JSON list of C-alpha atoms in Angstrom, two decimals:
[
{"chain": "N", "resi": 1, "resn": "UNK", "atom": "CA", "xyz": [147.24, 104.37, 109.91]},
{"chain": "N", "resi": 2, "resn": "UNK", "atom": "CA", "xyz": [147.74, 104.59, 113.59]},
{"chain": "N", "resi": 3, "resn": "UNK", "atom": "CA", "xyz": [146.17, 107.02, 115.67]},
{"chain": "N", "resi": 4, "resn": "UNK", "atom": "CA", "xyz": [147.95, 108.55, 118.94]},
{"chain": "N", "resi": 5, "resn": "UNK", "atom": "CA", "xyz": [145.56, 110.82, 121.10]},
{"chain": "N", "resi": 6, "resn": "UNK", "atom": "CA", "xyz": [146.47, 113.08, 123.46]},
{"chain": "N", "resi": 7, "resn": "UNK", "atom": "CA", "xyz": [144.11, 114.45, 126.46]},
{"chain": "N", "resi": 8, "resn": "UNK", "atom": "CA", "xyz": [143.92, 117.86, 127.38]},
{"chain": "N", "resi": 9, "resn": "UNK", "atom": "CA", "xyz": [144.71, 119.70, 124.16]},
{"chain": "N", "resi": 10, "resn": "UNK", "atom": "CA", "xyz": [145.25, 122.63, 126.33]},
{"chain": "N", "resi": 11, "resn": "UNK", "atom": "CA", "xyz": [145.23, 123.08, 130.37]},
{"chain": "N", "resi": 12, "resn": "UNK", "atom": "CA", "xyz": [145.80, 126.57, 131.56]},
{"chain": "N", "resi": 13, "resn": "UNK", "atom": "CA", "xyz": [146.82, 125.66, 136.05]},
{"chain": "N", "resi": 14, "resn": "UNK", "atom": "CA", "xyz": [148.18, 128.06, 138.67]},
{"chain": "N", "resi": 15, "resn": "UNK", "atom": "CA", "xyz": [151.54, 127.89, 139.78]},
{"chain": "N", "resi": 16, "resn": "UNK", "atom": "CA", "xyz": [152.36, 124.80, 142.06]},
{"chain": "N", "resi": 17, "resn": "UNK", "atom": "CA", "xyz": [149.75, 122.98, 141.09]},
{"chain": "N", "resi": 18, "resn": "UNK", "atom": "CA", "xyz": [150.48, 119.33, 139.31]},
{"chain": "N", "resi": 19, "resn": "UNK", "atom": "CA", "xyz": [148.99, 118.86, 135.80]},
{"chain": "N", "resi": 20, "resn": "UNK", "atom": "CA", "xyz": [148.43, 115.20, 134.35]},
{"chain": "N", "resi": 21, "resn": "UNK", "atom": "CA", "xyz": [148.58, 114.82, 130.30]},
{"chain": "N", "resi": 22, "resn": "UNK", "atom": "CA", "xyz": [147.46, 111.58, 128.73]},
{"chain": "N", "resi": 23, "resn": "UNK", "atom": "CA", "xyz": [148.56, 109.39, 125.67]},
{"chain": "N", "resi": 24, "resn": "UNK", "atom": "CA", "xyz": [146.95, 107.28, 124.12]},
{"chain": "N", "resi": 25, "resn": "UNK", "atom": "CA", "xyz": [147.60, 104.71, 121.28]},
{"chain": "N", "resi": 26, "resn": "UNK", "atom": "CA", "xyz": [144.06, 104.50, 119.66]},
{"chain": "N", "resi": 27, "resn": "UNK", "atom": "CA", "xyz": [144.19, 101.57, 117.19]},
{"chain": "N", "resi": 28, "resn": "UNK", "atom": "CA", "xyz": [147.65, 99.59, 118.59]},
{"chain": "N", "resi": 29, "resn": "UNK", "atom": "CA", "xyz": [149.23, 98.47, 121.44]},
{"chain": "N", "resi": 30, "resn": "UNK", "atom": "CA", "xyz": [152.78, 100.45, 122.10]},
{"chain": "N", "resi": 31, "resn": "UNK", "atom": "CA", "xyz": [155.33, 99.13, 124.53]},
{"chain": "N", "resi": 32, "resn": "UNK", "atom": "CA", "xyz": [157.26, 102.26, 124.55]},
{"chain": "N", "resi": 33, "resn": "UNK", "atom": "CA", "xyz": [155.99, 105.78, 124.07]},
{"chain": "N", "resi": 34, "resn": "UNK", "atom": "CA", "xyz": [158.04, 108.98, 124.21]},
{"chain": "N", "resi": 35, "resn": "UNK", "atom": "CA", "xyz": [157.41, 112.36, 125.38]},
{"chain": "N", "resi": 36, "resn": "UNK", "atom": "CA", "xyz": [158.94, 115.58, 123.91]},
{"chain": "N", "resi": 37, "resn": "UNK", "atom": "CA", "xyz": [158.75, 119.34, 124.69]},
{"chain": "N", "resi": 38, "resn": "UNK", "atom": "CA", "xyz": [158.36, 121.82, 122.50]},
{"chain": "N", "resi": 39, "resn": "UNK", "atom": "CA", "xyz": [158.97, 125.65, 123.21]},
{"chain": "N", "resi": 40, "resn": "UNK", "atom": "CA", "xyz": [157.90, 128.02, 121.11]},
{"chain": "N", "resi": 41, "resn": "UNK", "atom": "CA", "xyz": [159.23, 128.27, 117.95]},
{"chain": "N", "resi": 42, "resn": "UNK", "atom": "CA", "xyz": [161.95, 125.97, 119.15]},
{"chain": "N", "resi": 43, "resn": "UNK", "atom": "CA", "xyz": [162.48, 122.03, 118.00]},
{"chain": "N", "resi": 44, "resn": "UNK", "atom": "CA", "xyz": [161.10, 119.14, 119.74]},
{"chain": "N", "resi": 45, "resn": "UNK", "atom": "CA", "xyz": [163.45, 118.02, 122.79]},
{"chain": "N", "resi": 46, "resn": "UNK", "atom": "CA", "xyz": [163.42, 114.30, 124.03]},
{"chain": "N", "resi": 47, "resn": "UNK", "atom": "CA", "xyz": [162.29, 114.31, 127.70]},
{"chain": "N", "resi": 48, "resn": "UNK", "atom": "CA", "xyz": [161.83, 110.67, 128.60]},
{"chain": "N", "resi": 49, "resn": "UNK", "atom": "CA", "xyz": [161.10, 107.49, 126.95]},
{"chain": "N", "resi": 50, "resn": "UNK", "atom": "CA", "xyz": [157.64, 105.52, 129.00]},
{"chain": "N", "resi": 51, "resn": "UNK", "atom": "CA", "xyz": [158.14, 101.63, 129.07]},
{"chain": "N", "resi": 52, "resn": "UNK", "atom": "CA", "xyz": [155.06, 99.62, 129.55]},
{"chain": "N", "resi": 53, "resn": "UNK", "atom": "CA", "xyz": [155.62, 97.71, 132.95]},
{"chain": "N", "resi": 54, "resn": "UNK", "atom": "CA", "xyz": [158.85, 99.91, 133.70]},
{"chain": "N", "resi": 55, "resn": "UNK", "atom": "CA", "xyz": [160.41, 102.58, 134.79]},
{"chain": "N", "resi": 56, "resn": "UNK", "atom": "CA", "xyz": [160.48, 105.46, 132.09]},
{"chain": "N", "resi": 57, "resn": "UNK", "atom": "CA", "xyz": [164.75, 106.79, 131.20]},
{"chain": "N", "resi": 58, "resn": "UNK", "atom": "CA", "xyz": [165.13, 110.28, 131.03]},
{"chain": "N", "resi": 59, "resn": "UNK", "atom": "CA", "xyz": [167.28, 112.35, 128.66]},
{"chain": "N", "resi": 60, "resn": "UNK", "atom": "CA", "xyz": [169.95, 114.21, 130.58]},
{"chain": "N", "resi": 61, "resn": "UNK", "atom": "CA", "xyz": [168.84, 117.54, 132.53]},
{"chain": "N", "resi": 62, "resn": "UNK", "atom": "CA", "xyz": [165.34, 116.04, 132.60]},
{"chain": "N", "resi": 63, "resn": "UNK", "atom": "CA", "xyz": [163.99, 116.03, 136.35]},
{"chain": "N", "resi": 64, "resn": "UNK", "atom": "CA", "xyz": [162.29, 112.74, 137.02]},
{"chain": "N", "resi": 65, "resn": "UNK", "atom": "CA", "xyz": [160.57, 113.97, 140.31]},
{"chain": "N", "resi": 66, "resn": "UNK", "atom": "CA", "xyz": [159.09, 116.41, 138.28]},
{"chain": "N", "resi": 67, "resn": "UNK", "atom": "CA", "xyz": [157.92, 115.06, 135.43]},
{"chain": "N", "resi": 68, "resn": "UNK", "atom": "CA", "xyz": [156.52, 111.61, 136.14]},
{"chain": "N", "resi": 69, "resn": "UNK", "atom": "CA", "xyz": [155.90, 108.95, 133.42]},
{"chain": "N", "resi": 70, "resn": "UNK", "atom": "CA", "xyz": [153.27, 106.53, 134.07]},
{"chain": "N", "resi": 71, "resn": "UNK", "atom": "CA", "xyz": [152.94, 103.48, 131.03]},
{"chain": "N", "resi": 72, "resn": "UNK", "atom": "CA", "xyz": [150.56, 101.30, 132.83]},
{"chain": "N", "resi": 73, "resn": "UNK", "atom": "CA", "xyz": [149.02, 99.76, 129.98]},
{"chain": "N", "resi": 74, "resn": "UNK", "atom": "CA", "xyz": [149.58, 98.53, 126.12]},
{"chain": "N", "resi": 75, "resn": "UNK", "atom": "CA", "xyz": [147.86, 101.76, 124.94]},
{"chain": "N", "resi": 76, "resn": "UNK", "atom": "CA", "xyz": [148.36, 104.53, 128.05]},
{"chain": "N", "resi": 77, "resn": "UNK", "atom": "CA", "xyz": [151.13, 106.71, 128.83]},
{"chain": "N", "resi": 78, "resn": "UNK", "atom": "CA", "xyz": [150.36, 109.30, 131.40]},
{"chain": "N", "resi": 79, "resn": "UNK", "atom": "CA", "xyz": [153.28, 112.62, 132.28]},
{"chain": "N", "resi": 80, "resn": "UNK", "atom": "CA", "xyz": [152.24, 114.24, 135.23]},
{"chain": "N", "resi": 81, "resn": "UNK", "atom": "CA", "xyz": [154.34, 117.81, 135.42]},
{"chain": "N", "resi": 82, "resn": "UNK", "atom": "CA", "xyz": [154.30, 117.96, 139.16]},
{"chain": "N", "resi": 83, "resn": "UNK", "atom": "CA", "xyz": [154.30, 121.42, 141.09]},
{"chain": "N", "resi": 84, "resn": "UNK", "atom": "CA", "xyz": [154.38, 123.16, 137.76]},
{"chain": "N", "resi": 85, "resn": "UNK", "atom": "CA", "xyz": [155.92, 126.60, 137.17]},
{"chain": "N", "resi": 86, "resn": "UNK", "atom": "CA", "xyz": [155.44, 129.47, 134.27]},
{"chain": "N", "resi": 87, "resn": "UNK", "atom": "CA", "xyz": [158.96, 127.79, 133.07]},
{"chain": "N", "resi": 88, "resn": "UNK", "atom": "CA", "xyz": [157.19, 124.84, 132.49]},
{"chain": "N", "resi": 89, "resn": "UNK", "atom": "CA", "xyz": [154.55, 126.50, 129.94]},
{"chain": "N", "resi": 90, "resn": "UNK", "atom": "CA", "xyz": [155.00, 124.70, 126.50]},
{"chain": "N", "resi": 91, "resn": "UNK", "atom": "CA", "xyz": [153.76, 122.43, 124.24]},
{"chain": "N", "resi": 92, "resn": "UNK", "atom": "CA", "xyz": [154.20, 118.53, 125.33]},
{"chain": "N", "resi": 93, "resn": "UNK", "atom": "CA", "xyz": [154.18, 115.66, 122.76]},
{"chain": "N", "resi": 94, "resn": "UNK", "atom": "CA", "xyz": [154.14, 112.24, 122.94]},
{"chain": "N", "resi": 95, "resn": "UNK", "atom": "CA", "xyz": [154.59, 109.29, 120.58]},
{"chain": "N", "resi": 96, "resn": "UNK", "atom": "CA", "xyz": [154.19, 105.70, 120.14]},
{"chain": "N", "resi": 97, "resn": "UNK", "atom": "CA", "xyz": [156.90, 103.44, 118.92]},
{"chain": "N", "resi": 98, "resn": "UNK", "atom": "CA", "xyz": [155.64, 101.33, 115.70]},
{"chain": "N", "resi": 99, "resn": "UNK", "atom": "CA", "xyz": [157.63, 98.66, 113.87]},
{"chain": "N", "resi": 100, "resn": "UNK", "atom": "CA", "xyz": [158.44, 99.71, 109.89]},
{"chain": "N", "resi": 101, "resn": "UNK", "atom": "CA", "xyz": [159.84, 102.83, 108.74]},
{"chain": "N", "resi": 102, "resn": "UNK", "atom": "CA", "xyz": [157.93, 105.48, 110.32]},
{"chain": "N", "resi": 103, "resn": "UNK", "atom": "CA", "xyz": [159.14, 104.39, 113.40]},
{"chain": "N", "resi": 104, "resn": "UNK", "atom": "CA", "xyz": [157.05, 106.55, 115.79]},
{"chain": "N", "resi": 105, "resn": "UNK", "atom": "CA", "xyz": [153.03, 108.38, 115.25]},
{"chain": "N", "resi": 106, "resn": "UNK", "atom": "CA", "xyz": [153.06, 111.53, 117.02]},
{"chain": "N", "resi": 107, "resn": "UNK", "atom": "CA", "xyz": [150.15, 112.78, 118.97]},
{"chain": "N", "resi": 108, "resn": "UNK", "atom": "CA", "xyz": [148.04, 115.93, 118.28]},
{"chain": "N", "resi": 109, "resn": "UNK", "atom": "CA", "xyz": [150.14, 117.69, 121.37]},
{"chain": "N", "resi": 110, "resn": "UNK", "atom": "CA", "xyz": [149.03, 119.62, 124.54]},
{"chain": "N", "resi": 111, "resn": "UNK", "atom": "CA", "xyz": [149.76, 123.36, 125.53]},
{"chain": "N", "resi": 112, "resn": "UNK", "atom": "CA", "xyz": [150.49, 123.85, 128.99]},
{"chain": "N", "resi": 113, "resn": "UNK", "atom": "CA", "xyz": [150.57, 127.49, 130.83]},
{"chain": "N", "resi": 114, "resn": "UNK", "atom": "CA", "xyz": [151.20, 127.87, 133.99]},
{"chain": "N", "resi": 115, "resn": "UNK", "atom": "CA", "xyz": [150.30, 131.24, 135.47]},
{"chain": "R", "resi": 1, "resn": "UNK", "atom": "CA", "xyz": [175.76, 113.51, 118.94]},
{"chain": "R", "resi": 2, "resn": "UNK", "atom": "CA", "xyz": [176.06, 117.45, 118.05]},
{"chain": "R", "resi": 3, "resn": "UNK", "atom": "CA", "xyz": [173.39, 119.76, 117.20]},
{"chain": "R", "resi": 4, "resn": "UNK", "atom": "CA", "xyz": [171.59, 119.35, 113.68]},
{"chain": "R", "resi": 5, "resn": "UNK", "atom": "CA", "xyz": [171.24, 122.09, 111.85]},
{"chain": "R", "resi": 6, "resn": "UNK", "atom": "CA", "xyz": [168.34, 123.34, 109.29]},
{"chain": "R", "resi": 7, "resn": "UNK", "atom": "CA", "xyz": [168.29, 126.68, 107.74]},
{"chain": "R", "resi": 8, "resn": "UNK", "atom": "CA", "xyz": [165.65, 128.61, 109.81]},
{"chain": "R", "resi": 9, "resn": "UNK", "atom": "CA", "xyz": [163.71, 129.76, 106.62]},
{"chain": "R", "resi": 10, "resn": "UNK", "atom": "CA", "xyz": [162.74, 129.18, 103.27]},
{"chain": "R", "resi": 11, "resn": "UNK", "atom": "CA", "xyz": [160.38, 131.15, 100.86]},
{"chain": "R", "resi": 12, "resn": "UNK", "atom": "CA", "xyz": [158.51, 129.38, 97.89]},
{"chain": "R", "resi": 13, "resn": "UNK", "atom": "CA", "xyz": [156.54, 129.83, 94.75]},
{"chain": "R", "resi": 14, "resn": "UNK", "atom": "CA", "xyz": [153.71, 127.45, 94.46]},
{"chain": "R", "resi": 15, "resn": "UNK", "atom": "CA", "xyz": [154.47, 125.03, 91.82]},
{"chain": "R", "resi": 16, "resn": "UNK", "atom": "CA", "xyz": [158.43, 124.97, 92.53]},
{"chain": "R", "resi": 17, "resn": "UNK", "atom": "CA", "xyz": [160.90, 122.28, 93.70]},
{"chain": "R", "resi": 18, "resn": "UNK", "atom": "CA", "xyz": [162.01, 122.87, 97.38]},
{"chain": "R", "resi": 19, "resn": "UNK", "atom": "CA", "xyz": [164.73, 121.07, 98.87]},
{"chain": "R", "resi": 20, "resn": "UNK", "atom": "CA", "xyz": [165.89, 121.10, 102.21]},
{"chain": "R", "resi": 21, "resn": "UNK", "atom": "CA", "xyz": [169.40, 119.72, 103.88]},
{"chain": "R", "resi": 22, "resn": "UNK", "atom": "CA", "xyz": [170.08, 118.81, 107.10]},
{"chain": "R", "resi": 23, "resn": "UNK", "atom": "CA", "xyz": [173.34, 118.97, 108.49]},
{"chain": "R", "resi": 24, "resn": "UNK", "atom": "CA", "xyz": [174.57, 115.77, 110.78]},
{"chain": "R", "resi": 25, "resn": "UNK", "atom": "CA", "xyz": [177.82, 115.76, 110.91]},
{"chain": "R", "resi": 26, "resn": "UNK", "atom": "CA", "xyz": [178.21, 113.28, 113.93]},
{"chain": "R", "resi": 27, "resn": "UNK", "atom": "CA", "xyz": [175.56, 110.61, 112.66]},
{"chain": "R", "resi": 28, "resn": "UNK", "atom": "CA", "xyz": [176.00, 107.30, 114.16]},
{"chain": "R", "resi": 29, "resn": "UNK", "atom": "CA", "xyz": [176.40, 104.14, 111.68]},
{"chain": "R", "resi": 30, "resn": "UNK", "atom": "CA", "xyz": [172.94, 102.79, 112.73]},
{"chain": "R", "resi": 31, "resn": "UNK", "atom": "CA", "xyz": [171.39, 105.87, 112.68]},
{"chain": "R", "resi": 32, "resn": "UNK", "atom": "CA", "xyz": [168.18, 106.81, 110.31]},
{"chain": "R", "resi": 33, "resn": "UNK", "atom": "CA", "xyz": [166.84, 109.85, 109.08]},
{"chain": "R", "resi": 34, "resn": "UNK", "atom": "CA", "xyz": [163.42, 110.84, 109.07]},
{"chain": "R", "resi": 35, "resn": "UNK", "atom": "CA", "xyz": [161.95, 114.07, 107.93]},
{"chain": "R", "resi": 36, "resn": "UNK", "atom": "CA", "xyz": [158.26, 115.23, 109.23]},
{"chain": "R", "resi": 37, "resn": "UNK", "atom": "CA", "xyz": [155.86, 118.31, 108.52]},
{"chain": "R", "resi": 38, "resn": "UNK", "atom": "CA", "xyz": [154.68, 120.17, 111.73]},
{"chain": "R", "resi": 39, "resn": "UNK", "atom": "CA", "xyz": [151.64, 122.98, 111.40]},
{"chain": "R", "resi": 40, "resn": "UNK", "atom": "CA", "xyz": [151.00, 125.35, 114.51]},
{"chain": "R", "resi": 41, "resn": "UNK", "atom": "CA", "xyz": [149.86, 123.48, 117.53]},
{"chain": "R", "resi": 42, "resn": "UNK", "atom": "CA", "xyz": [150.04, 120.43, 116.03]},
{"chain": "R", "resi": 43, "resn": "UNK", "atom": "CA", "xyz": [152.02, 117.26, 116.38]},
{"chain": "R", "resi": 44, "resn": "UNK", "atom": "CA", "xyz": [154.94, 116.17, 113.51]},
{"chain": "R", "resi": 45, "resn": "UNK", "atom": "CA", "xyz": [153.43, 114.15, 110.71]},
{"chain": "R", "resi": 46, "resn": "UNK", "atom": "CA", "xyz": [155.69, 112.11, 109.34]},
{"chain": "R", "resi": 47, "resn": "UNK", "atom": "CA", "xyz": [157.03, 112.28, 105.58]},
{"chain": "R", "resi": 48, "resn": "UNK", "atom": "CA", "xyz": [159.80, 110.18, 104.50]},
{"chain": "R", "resi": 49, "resn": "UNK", "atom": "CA", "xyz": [162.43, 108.29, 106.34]},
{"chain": "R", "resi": 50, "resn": "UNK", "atom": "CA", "xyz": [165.85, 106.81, 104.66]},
{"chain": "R", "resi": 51, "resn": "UNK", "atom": "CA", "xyz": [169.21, 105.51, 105.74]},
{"chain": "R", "resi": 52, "resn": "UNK", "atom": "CA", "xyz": [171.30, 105.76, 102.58]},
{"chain": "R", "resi": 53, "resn": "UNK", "atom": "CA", "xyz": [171.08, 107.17, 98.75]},
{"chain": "R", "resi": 54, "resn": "UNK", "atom": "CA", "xyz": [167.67, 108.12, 97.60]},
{"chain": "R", "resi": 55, "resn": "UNK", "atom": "CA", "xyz": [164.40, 107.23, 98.77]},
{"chain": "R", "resi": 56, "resn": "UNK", "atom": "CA", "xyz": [161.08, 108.37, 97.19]},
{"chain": "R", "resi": 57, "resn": "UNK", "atom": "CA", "xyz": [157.44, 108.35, 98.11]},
{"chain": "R", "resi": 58, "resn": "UNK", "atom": "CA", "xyz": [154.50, 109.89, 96.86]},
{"chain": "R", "resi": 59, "resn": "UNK", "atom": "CA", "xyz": [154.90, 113.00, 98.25]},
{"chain": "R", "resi": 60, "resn": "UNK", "atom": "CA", "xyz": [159.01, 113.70, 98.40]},
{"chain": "R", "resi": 61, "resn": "UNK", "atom": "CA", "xyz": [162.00, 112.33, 97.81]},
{"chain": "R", "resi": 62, "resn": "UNK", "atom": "CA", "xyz": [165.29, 112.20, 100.26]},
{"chain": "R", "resi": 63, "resn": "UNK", "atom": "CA", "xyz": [168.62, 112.48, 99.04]},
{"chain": "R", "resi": 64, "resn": "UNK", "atom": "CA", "xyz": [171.71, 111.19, 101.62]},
{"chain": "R", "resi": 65, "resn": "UNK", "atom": "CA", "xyz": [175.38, 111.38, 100.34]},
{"chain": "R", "resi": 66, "resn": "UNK", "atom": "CA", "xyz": [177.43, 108.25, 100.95]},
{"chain": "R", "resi": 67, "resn": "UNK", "atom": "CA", "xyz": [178.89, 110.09, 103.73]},
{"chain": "R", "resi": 68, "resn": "UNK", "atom": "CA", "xyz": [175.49, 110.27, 105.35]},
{"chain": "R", "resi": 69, "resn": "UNK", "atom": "CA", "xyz": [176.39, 113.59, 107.35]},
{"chain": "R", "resi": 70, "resn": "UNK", "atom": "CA", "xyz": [173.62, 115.13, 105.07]},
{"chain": "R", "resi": 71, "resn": "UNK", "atom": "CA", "xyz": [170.46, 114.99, 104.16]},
{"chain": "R", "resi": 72, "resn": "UNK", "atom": "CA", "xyz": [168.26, 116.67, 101.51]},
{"chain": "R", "resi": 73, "resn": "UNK", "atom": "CA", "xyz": [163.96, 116.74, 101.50]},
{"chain": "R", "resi": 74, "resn": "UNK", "atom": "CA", "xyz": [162.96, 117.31, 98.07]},
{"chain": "R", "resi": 75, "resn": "UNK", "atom": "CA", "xyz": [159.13, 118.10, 97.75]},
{"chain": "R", "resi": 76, "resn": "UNK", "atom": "CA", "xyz": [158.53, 118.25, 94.21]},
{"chain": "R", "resi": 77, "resn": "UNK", "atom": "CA", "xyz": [155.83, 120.88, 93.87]},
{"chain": "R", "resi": 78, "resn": "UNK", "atom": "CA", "xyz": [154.65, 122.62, 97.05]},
{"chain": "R", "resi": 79, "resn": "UNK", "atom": "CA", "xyz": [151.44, 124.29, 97.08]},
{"chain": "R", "resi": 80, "resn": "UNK", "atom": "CA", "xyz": [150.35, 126.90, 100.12]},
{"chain": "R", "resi": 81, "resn": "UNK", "atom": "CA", "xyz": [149.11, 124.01, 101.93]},
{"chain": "R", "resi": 82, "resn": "UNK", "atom": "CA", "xyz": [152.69, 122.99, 102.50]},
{"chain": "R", "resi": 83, "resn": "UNK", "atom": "CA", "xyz": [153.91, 125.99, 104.41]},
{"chain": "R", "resi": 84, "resn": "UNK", "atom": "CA", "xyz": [154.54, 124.42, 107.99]},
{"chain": "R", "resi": 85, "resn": "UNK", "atom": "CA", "xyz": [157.67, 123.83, 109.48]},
{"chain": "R", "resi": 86, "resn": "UNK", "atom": "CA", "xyz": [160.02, 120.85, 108.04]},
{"chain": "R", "resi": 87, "resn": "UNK", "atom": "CA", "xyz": [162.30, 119.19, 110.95]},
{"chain": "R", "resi": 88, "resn": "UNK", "atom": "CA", "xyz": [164.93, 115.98, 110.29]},
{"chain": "R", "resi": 89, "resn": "UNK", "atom": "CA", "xyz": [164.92, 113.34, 112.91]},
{"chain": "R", "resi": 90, "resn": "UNK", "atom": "CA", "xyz": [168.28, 111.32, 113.11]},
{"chain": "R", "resi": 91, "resn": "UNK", "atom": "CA", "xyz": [167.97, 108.66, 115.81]},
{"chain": "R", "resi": 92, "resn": "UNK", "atom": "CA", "xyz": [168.41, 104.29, 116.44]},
{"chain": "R", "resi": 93, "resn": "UNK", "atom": "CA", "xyz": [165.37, 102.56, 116.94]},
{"chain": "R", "resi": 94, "resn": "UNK", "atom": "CA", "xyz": [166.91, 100.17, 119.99]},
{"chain": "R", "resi": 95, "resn": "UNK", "atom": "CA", "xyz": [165.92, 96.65, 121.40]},
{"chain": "R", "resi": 96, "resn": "UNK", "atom": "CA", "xyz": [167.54, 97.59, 124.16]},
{"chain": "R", "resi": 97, "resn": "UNK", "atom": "CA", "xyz": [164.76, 99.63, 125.76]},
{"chain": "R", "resi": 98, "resn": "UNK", "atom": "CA", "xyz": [167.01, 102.85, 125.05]},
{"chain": "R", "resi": 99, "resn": "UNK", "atom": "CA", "xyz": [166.43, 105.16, 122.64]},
{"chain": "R", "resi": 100, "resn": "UNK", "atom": "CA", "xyz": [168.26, 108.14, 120.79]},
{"chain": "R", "resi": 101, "resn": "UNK", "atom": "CA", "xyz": [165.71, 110.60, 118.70]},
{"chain": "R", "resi": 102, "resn": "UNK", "atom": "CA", "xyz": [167.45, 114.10, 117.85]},
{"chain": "R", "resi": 103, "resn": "UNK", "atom": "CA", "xyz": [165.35, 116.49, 115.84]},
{"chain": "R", "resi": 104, "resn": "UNK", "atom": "CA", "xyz": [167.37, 119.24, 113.83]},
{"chain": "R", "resi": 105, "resn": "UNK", "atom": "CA", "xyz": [166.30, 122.79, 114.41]},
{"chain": "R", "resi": 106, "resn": "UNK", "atom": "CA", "xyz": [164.05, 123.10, 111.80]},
{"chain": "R", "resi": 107, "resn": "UNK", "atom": "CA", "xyz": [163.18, 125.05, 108.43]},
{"chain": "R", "resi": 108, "resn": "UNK", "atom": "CA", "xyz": [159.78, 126.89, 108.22]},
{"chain": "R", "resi": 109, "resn": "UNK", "atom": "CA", "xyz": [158.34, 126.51, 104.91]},
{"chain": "R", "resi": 110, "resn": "UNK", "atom": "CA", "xyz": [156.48, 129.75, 103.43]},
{"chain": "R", "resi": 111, "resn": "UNK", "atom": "CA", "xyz": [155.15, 129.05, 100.21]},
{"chain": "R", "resi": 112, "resn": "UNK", "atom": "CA", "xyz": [154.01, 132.33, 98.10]},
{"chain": "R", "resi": 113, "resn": "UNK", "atom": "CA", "xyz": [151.31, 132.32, 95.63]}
]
């Protein structure tokens, strides 16, 4: 099956400091990724959707300054949190579209705390 | 579309039926439904997906009323390895370039011995 990878598992930064979080489609090319957020013990939230060649569209009350979406290639979608801040400690998630009924693999995840 | 709704819990014998709805009342006419295990710290995996009636796989079976504003995930026998938390994804897969994924609010899964 297809493989999404995700790189750091966990970073641990100081406060206004800017974190980068890669995703990777191992084994297939994706033209459209997606990152969620996930608070603890809360569901997974939508942030943005990452276009290969394009600019990535943000779900409403997203900041796009401050959470930058990078799909540069068939099988690399980079979120940068920028200035981060303990508010923006949780778990990010990203996924890569597929054709057929699963519709999307999800990647292992990445914990993010910001002291 | 409004919030989707899970019950927040569920306890289980191991060796029992569990089945758990999903309530989406404002689903869209070209909307799916998907339903995927999470463990801690880890990403969703997916389980079943369906649009209508009743779909089956190897591992569980989904159940959606004609009126499609539910959804039920059987799992036919759980064992301890299948307490995780159980979320329903309702969303249109676009051409468009624009998306709409909406996860309910998820049931955690505690299966007893």
């Amino acid at each position: 099956g297809a493989v999404v990878s995700q790189h750091p598992s966990w970073v641990i930064c100081k406060s206004g400091t800017s974190v980068k979080i890669e995703c990777r489609s191992l084994d297939f090319q994706a033209t459209t990724m997606f990152w969620y957020r996930q608070f603890p013990k809360q569901s997974l939230m939508l942030m943005a959707t990452s276009n290969e060649g394009s600019k990535a569209t943000y779900e409403q009350g997203v900041e796009k300054d401050k959470f930058l979406i990078n799909h540069a290639s068939l099988t690399l979608s980079t979120l940068t949190v920028t200035s981060a801040h303990p508010e923006d400690s949780s778990f990010y998630i990203c996924s890569a579209r597929v054709e057929g009924p699963e519709d999307q693999f999800f990647g292992p995840g990445t914990r993010l705390t910001v002291l | 579309l409004a919030k989707i709704t899970q019950p927040i819990s569920m306890d289980s014998y191991e060796g029992q039926e569990v089945n758990i709805t999903c309530s989406h009342n404002n689903i869209a006419t070209n909307d799916y439904i998907t339903w995927y295990q999470q463990f801690p710290s880890q990403g969703p995996r997916f389980i079943i997906q369906g649009y209508k009636t009743k779909v089956t796989n190897e591992v569980a079976s989904l159940f959606i009323p004609a009126d499609r504003k539910s959804s039920t995930l059987s799992l036919p026998r759980v064992s301890l390895s299948d307490t995780a938390v159980y979320y329903c994804l309702v969303g249109e897969p676009s051409t468009s370039g624009t998306y709409k994924y909406i996860f309910g609010t998820g049931t955690r899964l505690k299966v007893l011995a």
